[in-house]
Amino acid sequence: MIQLIQASTYFQVVSLAAMVDAGLLPEAERRVLVLANGSQMPEITTPLRGNPGFEALAARFDDVVDLGELLWPRRPGQFNPRNEELPLFEKLLRHRWDLGAGQVSLVLESIQVNPAQALARIFFDAPISVHSDGLMSYGPTRNKLSVQMTQRLRETIHIDLVPGLEPMLLLEAPVQRKVLRLEPLAAVFAELAAAAGPAGLDLPQGAALVVGQYLGSLGILDTARELELHHHMLLAAREAGAGSVVFKPHPSAGTTAALQLRARAESLGLEFRILHTDLLAETVITLMSPLVVISCFSTALISAKYMLGTPVIAVGTGDLLQELSPYQNSNRIPVSIVDALLVQELATPAEAGPDDELTPLLRAVAYCMQYRNLPGLREDAAAFLESNYSSFAAHFKRRRLAALDLPPTWAHPSRANRSRVWGRSIKRRALRVGSRSLEKLARTLQETSSRVSR
């Protein structure tokens, strides 16, 4: 059987290579790596094929194809064929990717959205495995999947980023869980670091590494507040004893923010270097052995701590837990994980054993996020909140608890506050409805005027 393996980021290509090395992917006669660049601005970011070390990673697969090149100028995330187009696209992909007429199997990521869903719809009878590379796999499924797709799900394959923590992705489906341990992944990063060599980057030893996150693109923070967040990261670096800082900006971030941050660093007496490289943060950490890695809720914090054994500092997670909106924002679980582990200093499930607090916390958060899809978690969530709300209040919003009638009732907003909130919500909805009504009236008047003029 031919296996199509979709990857939308370079980190996924690395993790898939480690999964091949560890023998975790389903058996297949031929493995085809399908590149589907998930960047919001693929035109100005490095193509997946252009990343350093790609050829060595690609050698683990039989073929490499690029869905983005085939769909251009449409981006992979916009690929959403109509039902009547599915047979046509199946013929096209089988022809262009030399798949023949036999059955294929799929190894997809982000099964809730396109292009993963589009590929699953095109190959309508293919068994599906879901791979996940980051912290979002520990969160609940964002959208309810169709019965036809759920019946084809076979397994999930996730990285054991938080040792011992079970993912909640596809918790509602009867899937087998496969775990990629950190050792095979660390070996792949060591391979990439050896190929890159330290001389090319001339990285300072003993500096703090600040990993930037482009939160503006997510609509979470505006530019000014994002700059302040990075400023607090510089303060954390100085407090940790660093005299110099290497700043690795997000690939989608502009140069202005980094230059502003340089001025902030110099005012704090810190040497500052902007690191422009396509190397992943984990490869950079392997090369430079930083004094400390600092970020907000980047996956690099968790992989640095548990995979590479590097000290880490998380900055701004408490504020971000309150800023995320709506409550079911898929970034909430990653932020909660980083805050719980690195700020509240909870032990991982592997370390805590029967005293594990992280798992019940995240299951309570997941229920509040996706209560319709996960009704079976209500009882456990209520019990956790009844006993532990005071210690973990930052992870929950009082209005959400009130709306779901969850304990503790003393934390629910007062009736007056709720009335004001609901009043504002009703007013916003009325304005939206009114706007749509005015637009409809304007179109009607325009059509009538056109008919009269004729």
GROMACS .gro file of C-alpha atoms in nm:
model
  454
    1MET     CA    1   0.000   0.000   0.000
    2ILE     CA    2   0.117   0.354  -0.080
    3GLN     CA    3   0.126   0.590   0.216
    4LEU     CA    4   0.076   0.968   0.184
    5ILE     CA    5   0.237   1.155   0.476
    6GLN     CA    6   0.143   1.523   0.504
    7ALA     CA    7   0.369   1.785   0.665
    8SER     CA    8   0.298   2.157   0.687
    9THR     CA    9   0.602   2.276   0.890
   10TYR     CA   10   0.971   2.192   0.899
   11PHE     CA   11   0.940   2.075   1.260
   12GLN     CA   12   0.686   1.820   1.135
   13VAL     CA   13   0.931   1.698   0.871
   14VAL     CA   14   1.189   1.649   1.148
   15SER     CA   15   0.942   1.470   1.376
   16LEU     CA   16   0.821   1.247   1.092
   17ALA     CA   17   1.181   1.150   1.017
   18ALA     CA   18   1.219   1.053   1.383
   19MET     CA   19   0.894   0.854   1.364
   20VAL     CA   20   1.033   0.663   1.065
   21ASP     CA   21   1.356   0.595   1.255
   22ALA     CA   22   1.155   0.470   1.554
   23GLY     CA   23   0.935   0.246   1.338
   24LEU     CA   24   0.613   0.419   1.443
   25LEU     CA   25   0.454   0.487   1.104
   26PRO     CA   26   0.218   0.220   0.969
   27GLU     CA   27   0.370  -0.035   0.735
   28ALA     CA   28   0.376   0.068   0.369
   29GLU     CA   29   0.530  -0.045   0.041
   30ARG     CA   30   0.604   0.316  -0.057
   31ARG     CA   31   0.606   0.631   0.153
   32VAL     CA   32   0.534   0.967  -0.013
   33LEU     CA   33   0.604   1.283   0.189
   34VAL     CA   34   0.344   1.546   0.092
   35LEU     CA   35   0.464   1.900   0.162
   36ALA     CA   36   0.179   2.141   0.236
   37ASN     CA   37   0.341   2.462   0.360
   38GLY     CA   38   0.119   2.597   0.640
   39SER     CA   39   0.286   2.939   0.663
   40GLN     CA   40   0.051   3.234   0.657
   41MET     CA   41   0.289   3.406   0.414
   42PRO     CA   42   0.458   3.128   0.213
   43GLU     CA   43   0.571   3.381  -0.046
   44ILE     CA   44   0.822   3.539   0.195
   45THR     CA   45   0.922   3.234   0.399
   46THR     CA   46   1.170   2.963   0.309
   47PRO     CA   47   1.008   2.668   0.127
   48LEU     CA   48   1.017   2.345   0.323
   49ARG     CA   49   1.257   2.199   0.068
   50GLY     CA   50   1.494   2.492   0.123
   51ASN     CA   51   1.548   2.435   0.494
   52PRO     CA   52   1.896   2.319   0.598
   53GLY     CA   53   1.922   1.944   0.628
   54PHE     CA   54   1.603   1.875   0.433
   55GLU     CA   55   1.762   1.632   0.188
   56ALA     CA   56   1.888   1.407   0.468
   57LEU     CA   57   1.541   1.401   0.623
   58ALA     CA   58   1.370   1.343   0.288
   59ALA     CA   59   1.594   1.042   0.223
   60ARG     CA   60   1.389   0.852   0.480
   61PHE     CA   61   1.092   0.861   0.239
   62ASP     CA   62   1.058   0.709  -0.108
   63ASP     CA   63   0.925   1.024  -0.274
   64VAL     CA   64   0.860   1.390  -0.193
   65VAL     CA   65   0.578   1.588  -0.357
   66ASP     CA   66   0.459   1.944  -0.302
   67LEU     CA   67   0.085   2.007  -0.273
   68GLY     CA   68   0.144   2.384  -0.265
   69GLU     CA   69   0.316   2.380  -0.603
   70LEU     CA   70   0.029   2.181  -0.750
   71LEU     CA   71  -0.237   2.418  -0.613
   72TRP     CA   72  -0.057   2.746  -0.681
   73PRO     CA   73  -0.170   3.027  -0.654
   74ARG     CA   74  -0.411   2.874  -0.402
   75ARG     CA   75  -0.246   2.792  -0.070
   76PRO     CA   76  -0.278   2.445   0.085
   77GLY     CA   77  -0.485   2.579   0.374
   78GLN     CA   78  -0.738   2.715   0.121
   79PHE     CA   79  -0.777   2.379  -0.052
   80ASN     CA   80  -1.142   2.288  -0.003
   81PRO     CA   81  -1.280   2.112  -0.312
   82ARG     CA   82  -1.653   2.078  -0.362
   83ASN     CA   83  -1.800   1.729  -0.334
   84GLU     CA   84  -1.851   1.704  -0.710
   85GLU     CA   85  -1.482   1.789  -0.763
   86LEU     CA   86  -1.344   1.511  -0.540
   87PRO     CA   87  -1.324   1.239  -0.813
   88LEU     CA   88  -1.147   1.485  -1.043
   89PHE     CA   89  -0.887   1.573  -0.780
   90GLU     CA   90  -0.833   1.207  -0.697
   91LYS     CA   91  -0.752   1.137  -1.062
   92LEU     CA   92  -0.523   1.441  -1.072
   93LEU     CA   93  -0.328   1.346  -0.759
   94ARG     CA   94  -0.298   0.981  -0.858
   95HIS     CA   95  -0.161   1.088  -1.196
   96ARG     CA   96   0.077   1.362  -1.077
   97TRP     CA   97   0.208   1.166  -0.778
   98ASP     CA   98   0.221   0.828  -0.959
   99LEU     CA   99  -0.009   0.655  -0.710
  100GLY     CA  100  -0.165   0.406  -0.948
  101ALA     CA  101  -0.515   0.272  -0.890
  102GLY     CA  102  -0.461   0.088  -0.561
  103GLN     CA  103  -0.572   0.190  -0.215
  104VAL     CA  104  -0.364   0.445  -0.025
  105SER     CA  105  -0.329   0.517   0.345
  106LEU     CA  106  -0.300   0.864   0.496
  107VAL     CA  107  -0.084   1.004   0.775
  108LEU     CA  108  -0.221   1.354   0.836
  109GLU     CA  109  -0.182   1.641   1.081
  110SER     CA  110  -0.445   1.896   1.191
  111ILE     CA  111  -0.722   1.659   1.086
  112GLN     CA  112  -0.982   1.921   1.181
  113VAL     CA  113  -0.889   2.160   0.900
  114ASN     CA  114  -0.771   2.172   0.539
  115PRO     CA  115  -0.566   2.052   0.362
  116ALA     CA  116  -0.579   1.739   0.582
  117GLN     CA  117  -0.956   1.720   0.557
  118ALA     CA  118  -0.944   1.778   0.182
  119LEU     CA  119  -0.702   1.487   0.134
  120ALA     CA  120  -0.919   1.266   0.356
  121ARG     CA  121  -1.225   1.354   0.149
  122ILE     CA  122  -1.046   1.293  -0.181
  123PHE     CA  123  -0.917   0.951  -0.075
  124PHE     CA  124  -1.251   0.867   0.082
  125ASP     CA  125  -1.176   0.506   0.181
  126ALA     CA  126  -0.817   0.546   0.301
  127PRO     CA  127  -0.736   0.450   0.663
  128ILE     CA  128  -0.614   0.755   0.856
  129SER     CA  129  -0.336   0.799   1.109
  130VAL     CA  130  -0.285   1.139   1.273
  131HIS     CA  131   0.061   1.264   1.364
  132SER     CA  132   0.118   1.560   1.590
  133ASP     CA  133   0.441   1.740   1.665
  134GLY     CA  134   0.364   2.009   1.918
  135LEU     CA  135   0.178   2.100   2.234
  136MET     CA  136  -0.159   2.131   2.061
  137SER     CA  137  -0.193   1.753   2.048
  138TYR     CA  138  -0.249   1.766   2.423
  139GLY     CA  139  -0.562   1.975   2.363
  140PRO     CA  140  -0.909   1.868   2.250
  141THR     CA  141  -1.016   1.830   1.888
  142ARG     CA  142  -1.118   2.175   1.766
  143ASN     CA  143  -1.405   2.071   1.539
  144LYS     CA  144  -1.642   1.779   1.544
  145LEU     CA  145  -1.548   1.527   1.276
  146SER     CA  146  -1.798   1.349   1.056
  147VAL     CA  147  -1.893   0.991   1.139
  148GLN     CA  148  -1.745   0.874   0.807
  149MET     CA  149  -1.406   1.026   0.892
  150THR     CA  150  -1.409   0.911   1.255
  151GLN     CA  151  -1.468   0.552   1.144
  152ARG     CA  152  -1.148   0.563   0.935
  153LEU     CA  153  -0.923   0.686   1.216
  154ARG     CA  154  -0.675   0.422   1.327
  155GLU     CA  155  -0.416   0.587   1.553
  156THR     CA  156  -0.241   0.900   1.669
  157ILE     CA  157   0.137   0.938   1.685
  158HIS     CA  158   0.255   1.215   1.914
  159ILE     CA  159   0.586   1.331   2.058
  160ASP     CA  160   0.627   1.274   2.431
  161LEU     CA  161   0.714   1.641   2.480
  162VAL     CA  162   0.566   1.641   2.830
  163PRO     CA  163   0.680   1.304   2.962
  164GLY     CA  164   0.387   1.083   3.050
  165LEU     CA  165   0.112   1.327   2.949
  166GLU     CA  166  -0.165   1.168   2.743
  167PRO     CA  167  -0.298   1.371   2.446
  168MET     CA  168  -0.663   1.471   2.430
  169LEU     CA  169  -0.664   1.508   2.053
  170LEU     CA  170  -0.934   1.271   1.921
  171LEU     CA  171  -1.025   1.171   2.276
  172GLU     CA  172  -1.378   1.119   2.147
  173ALA     CA  173  -1.262   0.858   1.892
  174PRO     CA  174  -1.148   0.499   1.959
  175VAL     CA  175  -0.789   0.538   1.836
  176GLN     CA  176  -0.464   0.367   1.930
  177ARG     CA  177  -0.200   0.594   2.087
  178LYS     CA  178   0.160   0.569   1.968
  179VAL     CA  179   0.430   0.772   2.142
  180LEU     CA  180   0.752   0.907   1.993
  181ARG     CA  181   1.001   0.919   2.279
  182LEU     CA  182   1.237   1.213   2.299
  183GLU     CA  183   1.556   1.016   2.233
  184PRO     CA  184   1.492   0.948   1.859
  185LEU     CA  185   1.388   1.311   1.808
  186ALA     CA  186   1.698   1.439   1.988
  187ALA     CA  187   1.910   1.215   1.763
  188VAL     CA  188   1.763   1.377   1.451
  189PHE     CA  189   1.832   1.727   1.589
  190ALA     CA  190   2.189   1.621   1.671
  191GLU     CA  191   2.221   1.503   1.308
  192LEU     CA  192   2.097   1.841   1.182
  193ALA     CA  193   2.330   2.029   1.417
  194ALA     CA  194   2.630   1.823   1.305
  195ALA     CA  195   2.546   1.894   0.941
  196ALA     CA  196   2.507   2.268   1.005
  197GLY     CA  197   2.826   2.302   1.211
  198PRO     CA  198   2.881   2.582   1.464
  199ALA     CA  199   3.118   2.782   1.244
  200GLY     CA  200   2.852   2.891   0.999
  201LEU     CA  201   2.646   3.070   1.267
  202ASP     CA  202   2.931   3.175   1.497
  203LEU     CA  203   2.698   3.143   1.797
  204PRO     CA  204   2.816   3.288   2.128
  205GLN     CA  205   2.844   3.034   2.407
  206GLY     CA  206   2.672   3.107   2.737
  207ALA     CA  207   2.429   3.368   2.600
  208ALA     CA  208   2.057   3.365   2.664
  209LEU     CA  209   1.845   3.255   2.368
  210VAL     CA  210   1.516   3.443   2.332
  211VAL     CA  211   1.271   3.269   2.098
  212GLY     CA  212   1.026   3.519   1.952
  213GLN     CA  213   0.662   3.441   1.887
  214TYR     CA  214   0.460   3.630   1.628
  215LEU     CA  215   0.150   3.671   1.845
  216GLY     CA  216   0.033   3.964   1.636
  217SER     CA  217  -0.040   3.729   1.346
  218LEU     CA  218  -0.266   3.528   1.577
  219GLY     CA  219  -0.458   3.839   1.681
  220ILE     CA  220  -0.363   3.782   2.045
  221LEU     CA  221  -0.145   4.090   2.108
  222ASP     CA  222  -0.093   4.412   1.917
  223THR     CA  223   0.255   4.524   1.811
  224ALA     CA  224   0.317   4.745   2.113
  225ARG     CA  225   0.219   4.479   2.367
  226GLU     CA  226   0.421   4.216   2.185
  227LEU     CA  227   0.726   4.443   2.209
  228GLU     CA  228   0.664   4.480   2.583
  229LEU     CA  229   0.642   4.102   2.617
  230HIS     CA  230   0.981   4.064   2.447
  231HIS     CA  231   1.117   4.344   2.669
  232HIS     CA  232   1.024   4.139   2.976
  233MET     CA  233   1.209   3.847   2.822
  234LEU     CA  234   1.521   4.065   2.809
  235LEU     CA  235   1.473   4.151   3.176
  236ALA     CA  236   1.444   3.780   3.256
  237ALA     CA  237   1.769   3.716   3.067
  238ARG     CA  238   1.951   3.983   3.267
  239GLU     CA  239   1.812   3.851   3.596
  240ALA     CA  240   1.933   3.502   3.498
  241GLY     CA  241   2.288   3.638   3.475
  242ALA     CA  242   2.322   3.668   3.097
  243GLY     CA  243   2.539   3.945   2.959
  244SER     CA  244   2.439   3.882   2.597
  245VAL     CA  245   2.119   3.779   2.423
  246VAL     CA  246   2.063   3.597   2.096
  247PHE     CA  247   1.716   3.675   1.961
  248LYS     CA  248   1.562   3.427   1.717
  249PRO     CA  249   1.260   3.605   1.567
  250HIS     CA  250   0.959   3.421   1.437
  251PRO     CA  251   1.001   3.353   1.061
  252SER     CA  252   0.691   3.563   0.982
  253ALA     CA  253   0.792   3.861   1.197
  254GLY     CA  254   0.912   4.181   1.036
  255THR     CA  255   1.251   4.342   1.097
  256THR     CA  256   1.114   4.652   1.274
  257ALA     CA  257   1.022   4.470   1.594
  258ALA     CA  258   1.367   4.309   1.621
  259LEU     CA  259   1.540   4.645   1.573
  260GLN     CA  260   1.322   4.802   1.843
  261LEU     CA  261   1.413   4.515   2.073
  262ARG     CA  262   1.783   4.576   2.004
  263ALA     CA  263   1.744   4.930   2.135
  264ARG     CA  264   1.573   4.795   2.448
  265ALA     CA  265   1.855   4.544   2.503
  266GLU     CA  266   2.125   4.807   2.469
  267SER     CA  267   1.944   5.028   2.723
  268LEU     CA  268   1.960   4.735   2.966
  269GLY     CA  269   2.333   4.689   2.908
  270LEU     CA  270   2.292   4.363   2.717
  271GLU     CA  271   2.481   4.264   2.406
  272PHE     CA  272   2.219   4.178   2.147
  273ARG     CA  273   2.232   3.969   1.833
  274ILE     CA  274   1.950   3.896   1.592
  275LEU     CA  275   1.980   3.543   1.459
  276HIS     CA  276   1.850   3.514   1.103
  277THR     CA  277   1.850   3.144   1.023
  278ASP     CA  278   1.617   2.876   0.897
  279LEU     CA  279   1.751   2.635   1.159
  280LEU     CA  280   1.488   2.526   1.408
  281ALA     CA  281   1.523   2.653   1.765
  282GLU     CA  282   1.612   2.303   1.886
  283THR     CA  283   1.902   2.286   1.639
  284VAL     CA  284   2.024   2.628   1.752
  285ILE     CA  285   2.004   2.520   2.117
  286THR     CA  286   2.205   2.207   2.035
  287LEU     CA  287   2.471   2.421   1.866
  288MET     CA  288   2.508   2.708   2.113
  289SER     CA  289   2.434   2.549   2.454
  290PRO     CA  290   2.265   2.867   2.581
  291LEU     CA  291   2.267   2.975   2.944
  292VAL     CA  292   1.888   2.977   2.933
  293VAL     CA  293   1.608   2.967   2.674
  294ILE     CA  294   1.335   3.228   2.718
  295SER     CA  295   1.000   3.257   2.540
  296CYS     CA  296   0.628   3.277   2.611
  297PHE     CA  297   0.467   2.944   2.522
  298SER     CA  298   0.685   2.822   2.236
  299THR     CA  299   0.719   2.445   2.202
  300ALA     CA  300   1.094   2.513   2.209
  301LEU     CA  301   1.068   2.580   2.584
  302ILE     CA  302   0.936   2.231   2.651
  303SER     CA  303   1.169   2.052   2.409
  304ALA     CA  304   1.465   2.247   2.549
  305LYS     CA  305   1.382   2.149   2.907
  306TYR     CA  306   1.280   1.786   2.867
  307MET     CA  307   1.465   1.681   2.550
  308LEU     CA  308   1.785   1.888   2.558
  309GLY     CA  309   1.821   1.946   2.932
  310THR     CA  310   1.855   2.325   2.897
  311PRO     CA  311   1.728   2.574   3.162
  312VAL     CA  312   1.420   2.765   3.047
  313ILE     CA  313   1.209   3.063   3.153
  314ALA     CA  314   0.850   3.130   3.047
  315VAL     CA  315   0.736   3.494   3.037
  316GLY     CA  316   0.383   3.634   3.008
  317THR     CA  317   0.179   3.314   3.027
  318GLY     CA  318  -0.045   3.438   3.309
  319ASP     CA  319  -0.153   3.747   3.117
  320LEU     CA  320  -0.193   3.547   2.798
  321LEU     CA  321  -0.430   3.300   2.963
  322GLN     CA  322  -0.666   3.590   3.020
  323GLU     CA  323  -0.607   3.750   2.679
  324LEU     CA  324  -0.689   3.440   2.472
  325SER     CA  325  -1.032   3.469   2.317
  326PRO     CA  326  -1.261   3.290   2.268
  327TYR     CA  327  -1.203   3.050   2.556
  328GLN     CA  328  -1.181   2.757   2.313
  329ASN     CA  329  -0.883   2.916   2.133
  330SER     CA  330  -0.661   2.619   2.043
  331ASN     CA  331  -0.354   2.794   2.191
  332ARG     CA  332  -0.505   2.771   2.538
  333ILE     CA  333  -0.377   2.421   2.619
  334PRO     CA  334  -0.017   2.501   2.513
  335VAL     CA  335  -0.023   2.817   2.728
  336SER     CA  336  -0.172   2.625   3.021
  337ILE     CA  337   0.094   2.354   2.990
  338VAL     CA  338   0.382   2.602   2.985
  339ASP     CA  339   0.236   2.806   3.271
  340ALA     CA  340   0.167   2.497   3.485
  341LEU     CA  341   0.509   2.339   3.428
  342LEU     CA  342   0.741   2.639   3.414
  343VAL     CA  343   0.563   2.904   3.624
  344GLN     CA  344   0.364   2.701   3.877
  345GLU     CA  345   0.635   2.433   3.864
  346LEU     CA  346   0.409   2.128   3.852
  347ALA     CA  347   0.573   1.793   3.791
  348THR     CA  348   0.515   1.607   3.467
  349PRO     CA  349   0.287   1.300   3.490
  350ALA     CA  350   0.593   1.077   3.452
  351GLU     CA  351   0.756   1.248   3.752
  352ALA     CA  352   0.445   1.285   3.968
  353GLY     CA  353   0.295   0.940   3.927
  354PRO     CA  354  -0.030   0.910   4.129
  355ASP     CA  355   0.011   1.271   4.254
  356ASP     CA  356  -0.019   1.407   3.899
  357GLU     CA  357  -0.199   1.745   3.899
  358LEU     CA  358  -0.127   1.844   3.539
  359THR     CA  359  -0.355   1.587   3.376
  360PRO     CA  360  -0.672   1.673   3.572
  361LEU     CA  361  -0.602   2.045   3.524
  362LEU     CA  362  -0.579   2.009   3.147
  363ARG     CA  363  -0.884   1.783   3.129
  364ALA     CA  364  -1.084   2.046   3.318
  365VAL     CA  365  -0.961   2.318   3.080
  366ALA     CA  366  -1.039   2.094   2.780
  367TYR     CA  367  -1.394   2.035   2.903
  368CYS     CA  368  -1.449   2.410   2.940
  369MET     CA  369  -1.314   2.456   2.587
  370GLN     CA  370  -1.511   2.182   2.411
  371TYR     CA  371  -1.788   2.079   2.649
  372ARG     CA  372  -2.022   1.974   2.370
  373ASN     CA  373  -1.771   1.727   2.224
  374LEU     CA  374  -1.642   1.601   2.560
  375PRO     CA  375  -1.943   1.559   2.791
  376GLY     CA  376  -1.772   1.263   2.959
  377LEU     CA  377  -1.519   1.498   3.120
  378ARG     CA  378  -1.778   1.706   3.307
  379GLU     CA  379  -1.777   1.509   3.631
  380ASP     CA  380  -1.397   1.506   3.659
  381ALA     CA  381  -1.379   1.876   3.568
  382ALA     CA  382  -1.633   1.968   3.836
  383ALA     CA  383  -1.450   1.765   4.100
  384PHE     CA  384  -1.116   1.924   4.010
  385LEU     CA  385  -1.256   2.277   4.019
  386GLU     CA  386  -1.431   2.218   4.350
  387SER     CA  387  -1.104   2.119   4.515
  388ASN     CA  388  -0.838   2.313   4.322
  389TYR     CA  389  -0.987   2.629   4.172
  390SER     CA  390  -0.799   2.868   4.402
  391SER     CA  391  -0.462   2.725   4.297
  392PHE     CA  392  -0.539   2.725   3.924
  393ALA     CA  393  -0.783   3.016   3.881
  394ALA     CA  394  -0.568   3.175   3.608
  395HIS     CA  395  -0.650   2.886   3.373
  396PHE     CA  396  -1.027   2.945   3.387
  397LYS     CA  397  -1.259   3.235   3.318
  398ARG     CA  398  -1.531   3.301   3.571
  399ARG     CA  399  -1.794   3.371   3.308
  400ARG     CA  400  -1.717   3.037   3.144
  401LEU     CA  401  -1.764   2.854   3.474
  402ALA     CA  402  -2.094   3.036   3.530
  403ALA     CA  403  -2.217   2.957   3.179
  404LEU     CA  404  -2.138   2.586   3.229
  405ASP     CA  405  -2.269   2.587   3.588
  406LEU     CA  406  -1.938   2.457   3.720
  407PRO     CA  407  -1.799   2.503   4.072
  408PRO     CA  408  -1.706   2.697   4.268
  409THR     CA  409  -2.019   2.907   4.260
  410TRP     CA  410  -1.853   3.180   4.468
  411ALA     CA  411  -1.624   3.251   4.173
  412HIS     CA  412  -1.912   3.318   3.933
  413PRO     CA  413  -1.957   3.682   3.832
  414SER     CA  414  -2.229   3.869   4.019
  415ARG     CA  415  -2.571   3.895   3.857
  416ALA     CA  416  -2.513   4.265   3.789
  417ASN     CA  417  -2.186   4.195   3.610
  418ARG     CA  418  -2.344   3.918   3.407
  419SER     CA  419  -2.628   4.148   3.306
  420ARG     CA  420  -2.380   4.408   3.180
  421VAL     CA  421  -2.185   4.144   2.987
  422TRP     CA  422  -2.496   3.994   2.833
  423GLY     CA  423  -2.623   4.345   2.753
  424ARG     CA  424  -2.305   4.429   2.562
  425SER     CA  425  -2.324   4.095   2.379
  426ILE     CA  426  -2.687   4.152   2.277
  427LYS     CA  427  -2.602   4.504   2.162
  428ARG     CA  428  -2.314   4.377   1.946
  429ARG     CA  429  -2.539   4.112   1.791
  430ALA     CA  430  -2.810   4.368   1.725
  431LEU     CA  431  -2.560   4.595   1.553
  432ARG     CA  432  -2.440   4.307   1.333
  433VAL     CA  433  -2.797   4.210   1.245
  434GLY     CA  434  -2.880   4.574   1.179
  435SER     CA  435  -2.579   4.611   0.952
  436ARG     CA  436  -2.679   4.305   0.753
  437SER     CA  437  -3.035   4.435   0.724
  438LEU     CA  438  -2.913   4.770   0.592
  439GLU     CA  439  -2.690   4.597   0.337
  440LYS     CA  440  -2.983   4.383   0.222
  441LEU     CA  441  -3.207   4.692   0.195
  442ALA     CA  442  -2.939   4.876  -0.007
  443ARG     CA  443  -2.908   4.584  -0.251
  444THR     CA  444  -3.287   4.571  -0.292
  445LEU     CA  445  -3.306   4.944  -0.364
  446GLN     CA  446  -3.020   4.919  -0.613
  447GLU     CA  447  -3.188   4.628  -0.797
  448THR     CA  448  -3.518   4.816  -0.805
  449SER     CA  449  -3.349   5.128  -0.939
  450SER     CA  450  -3.181   4.923  -1.212
  451ARG     CA  451  -3.509   4.769  -1.323
  452VAL     CA  452  -3.682   5.111  -1.332
  453SER     CA  453  -3.397   5.261  -1.537
  454ARG     CA  454  -3.430   4.981  -1.792
   0.00000   0.00000   0.00000
